[in-house]
Coordinates of C-alpha atoms in Angstrom, one line a residue:
Y1198 CA 136.3 186.3 18.0
N1199 CA 137.2 183.8 15.4
I1200 CA 140.5 182.4 14.8
N1201 CA 141.8 182.3 11.7
R1202 CA 145.8 183.4 11.6
G1203 CA 148.0 183.9 14.4
F1204 CA 146.9 184.2 18.2
S1205 CA 144.1 186.8 18.9
I1206 CA 145.9 188.7 21.6
H1207 CA 149.8 188.5 21.2
L1208 CA 151.7 190.2 23.6
Y1209 CA 155.4 191.1 22.4
D1210 CA 157.5 193.7 22.7
G1211 CA 159.2 193.7 18.9
H1212 CA 162.9 193.5 20.3
T1213 CA 162.6 196.6 22.8
Q1214 CA 162.8 194.9 25.8
V1215 CA 160.0 197.1 27.3
G1216 CA 157.2 195.0 29.5
S1217 CA 154.0 195.4 29.6
T1218 CA 151.7 196.7 32.3
N1219 CA 148.2 197.2 33.5
V1220 CA 147.0 194.6 30.6
A1221 CA 143.6 193.8 31.1
I1222 CA 142.2 191.0 28.8
L1223 CA 138.4 191.0 29.6
N1224 CA 135.4 189.3 28.4
N1225 CA 135.9 187.9 25.3
T1226 CA 135.3 184.8 23.7
F1227 CA 138.1 183.2 21.4
A1228 CA 136.8 180.5 19.2
L1229 CA 138.6 177.6 17.3
P1230 CA 142.2 176.9 16.8
A1231 CA 144.8 178.9 15.5
P1232 CA 145.8 176.9 12.2
Y1233 CA 149.0 178.5 11.5
V1234 CA 150.8 178.8 15.4
A1235 CA 152.0 176.5 18.2
G1236 CA 148.5 176.8 20.3
G1237 CA 146.6 179.2 22.3
H1238 CA 144.8 182.2 21.8
I1239 CA 146.9 184.3 23.5
I1240 CA 150.2 184.6 23.9
L1241 CA 152.5 186.4 26.5
A1242 CA 155.7 187.0 25.1
T1243 CA 157.4 190.5 26.4
P1244 CA 159.9 190.3 28.5
S1245 CA 157.8 191.1 31.6
V1246 CA 153.7 191.3 32.3
T1247 CA 152.8 193.4 36.0
N1248 CA 150.0 194.1 37.2
S1249 CA 147.4 192.3 34.7
L1250 CA 144.2 190.6 34.7
I1251 CA 143.0 187.8 32.4
A1252 CA 139.0 187.4 33.2
N1253 CA 135.6 186.5 32.2
N1254 CA 137.0 184.7 29.1
I1255 CA 135.5 181.8 26.8
F1256 CA 138.5 180.3 25.1
Y1257 CA 136.6 177.9 22.4
Q1258 CA 138.6 174.6 21.2
P1259 CA 142.3 176.0 21.7
K1260 CA 145.1 174.7 19.4
N1261 CA 147.0 171.9 21.1
S1262 CA 144.8 172.2 24.2
L1263 CA 146.3 175.6 26.1
A1264 CA 144.3 178.8 25.9
I1265 CA 147.3 181.4 27.5
N1266 CA 151.0 180.4 26.1
Y1267 CA 154.0 181.6 27.5
Y1268 CA 157.5 182.3 26.4
A1269 CA 160.6 183.5 28.3
L1270 CA 159.1 186.2 30.4
T1271 CA 158.6 187.5 34.1
M1272 CA 155.5 187.9 35.7
S1273 CA 154.7 189.7 38.5
N1274 CA 150.8 190.5 39.5
V1275 CA 148.9 188.8 37.2
V1276 CA 145.5 187.3 37.9
V1277 CA 144.2 184.8 35.6
Q1278 CA 140.3 184.2 36.8
N1279 CA 136.9 183.1 36.1
N1280 CA 137.8 181.8 32.6
I1281 CA 135.9 178.7 31.1
T1282 CA 138.0 176.6 28.5
Y1283 CA 136.5 174.1 26.2
Q1284 CA 138.6 171.0 24.9
G1285 CA 141.6 172.3 26.5
V1286 CA 142.9 174.1 29.8
I1287 CA 143.9 177.2 30.7
S1288 CA 147.5 177.6 31.1
A1289 CA 150.2 174.8 30.7
A1290 CA 150.6 172.7 33.9
S1291 CA 153.8 175.1 35.1
P1292 CA 153.0 178.7 34.1
P1293 CA 155.8 181.4 35.0
A1294 CA 156.2 182.5 38.5
G1295 CA 154.0 185.3 39.9
I1296 CA 150.8 184.3 38.4
T1297 CA 147.8 183.3 40.0
F1298 CA 144.8 181.4 38.8
A1299 CA 141.4 181.5 40.5
G1300 CA 138.0 180.0 39.5
N1301 CA 138.8 178.9 36.4
L1302 CA 137.2 175.6 34.4
D1303 CA 138.7 174.0 32.3
N1304 CA 137.5 171.5 29.6
T1305 CA 133.8 172.5 30.3
D1306 CA 131.4 173.1 27.5
P1307 CA 129.9 176.9 27.9
R1308 CA 126.9 176.1 26.1
L1309 CA 127.4 178.4 23.1
V1310 CA 125.0 178.6 20.3
S1311 CA 126.3 177.5 17.5
P1312 CA 129.6 177.9 17.5
S1313 CA 129.7 176.6 13.6
T1314 CA 127.9 179.4 12.4
H1315 CA 130.1 181.7 14.4
D1316 CA 127.0 182.4 16.9
F1317 CA 128.8 182.6 20.2
H1318 CA 125.9 184.0 22.2
L1319 CA 125.0 181.7 25.4
Q1320 CA 122.5 179.2 25.4
A1321 CA 120.4 178.6 28.7
G1322 CA 122.0 176.5 31.4
S1323 CA 125.5 177.9 30.7
P1324 CA 127.8 177.6 33.0
A1325 CA 129.0 181.2 32.0
I1326 CA 125.8 183.0 33.0
D1327 CA 126.3 185.2 36.1
A1328 CA 129.5 183.2 36.8
G1329 CA 131.8 186.3 36.0
V1330 CA 134.1 188.3 38.3
S1331 CA 133.5 192.2 38.8
T1332 CA 136.6 194.1 37.8
T1333 CA 138.6 196.9 37.1
P1334 CA 138.2 198.5 34.8
T1335 CA 134.3 197.6 34.5
V1336 CA 133.1 196.0 31.1
T1337 CA 129.6 197.7 31.1
T1338 CA 127.9 196.3 27.7
D1339 CA 128.4 193.0 25.7
F1340 CA 129.5 192.8 22.0
D1341 CA 126.0 193.5 21.0
G1342 CA 125.1 196.6 23.2
I1343 CA 123.3 195.2 26.0
A1344 CA 124.4 196.7 29.5
R1345 CA 126.2 194.2 32.0
P1346 CA 124.9 192.9 34.1
Q1347 CA 121.7 191.2 33.1
G1348 CA 121.5 188.8 36.2
A1349 CA 123.2 188.3 39.5
A1350 CA 126.7 188.9 38.2
I1351 CA 128.3 189.6 35.2
D1352 CA 128.7 186.7 32.4
I1353 CA 131.5 185.4 31.3
G1354 CA 132.4 185.7 27.7
A1355 CA 131.5 188.3 25.0
F1356 CA 128.1 188.5 25.2
E1357 CA 125.3 188.6 28.4
Y1358 CA 122.7 186.1 29.0

């Protein structure tokens, strides 16, 4: 997803005070900084996020170097794992309680074919190849419709190598 305006994913309750539950943000490639926001590709801004998973994503050049931004919320059983962030980090140094991080790679080049021309496929030798974690729900095809996995494990990002 090429960021031209705003956040790619924005969890916000619209002042209804209803939280988000069972959110799965899986196998995406978020690319380039959003020009009109404080930073990040994902913003979690509802009153609560519970039982949710953010996994196997590539965050390429997030604005202000943060892939995920938080605004005044409560989290419970939120897992962020096996994501790659290039020219940035997955999260602020002090994320809210209730979120667990595992296997994320910060400031790591995912070796995309040509981000400047919006070709976000993986190159040979990419650290994203076979580096994803099995998820439920399962992502069974990539953005091109190719079956996942093609190797020993699912690839991180929107495209299988």
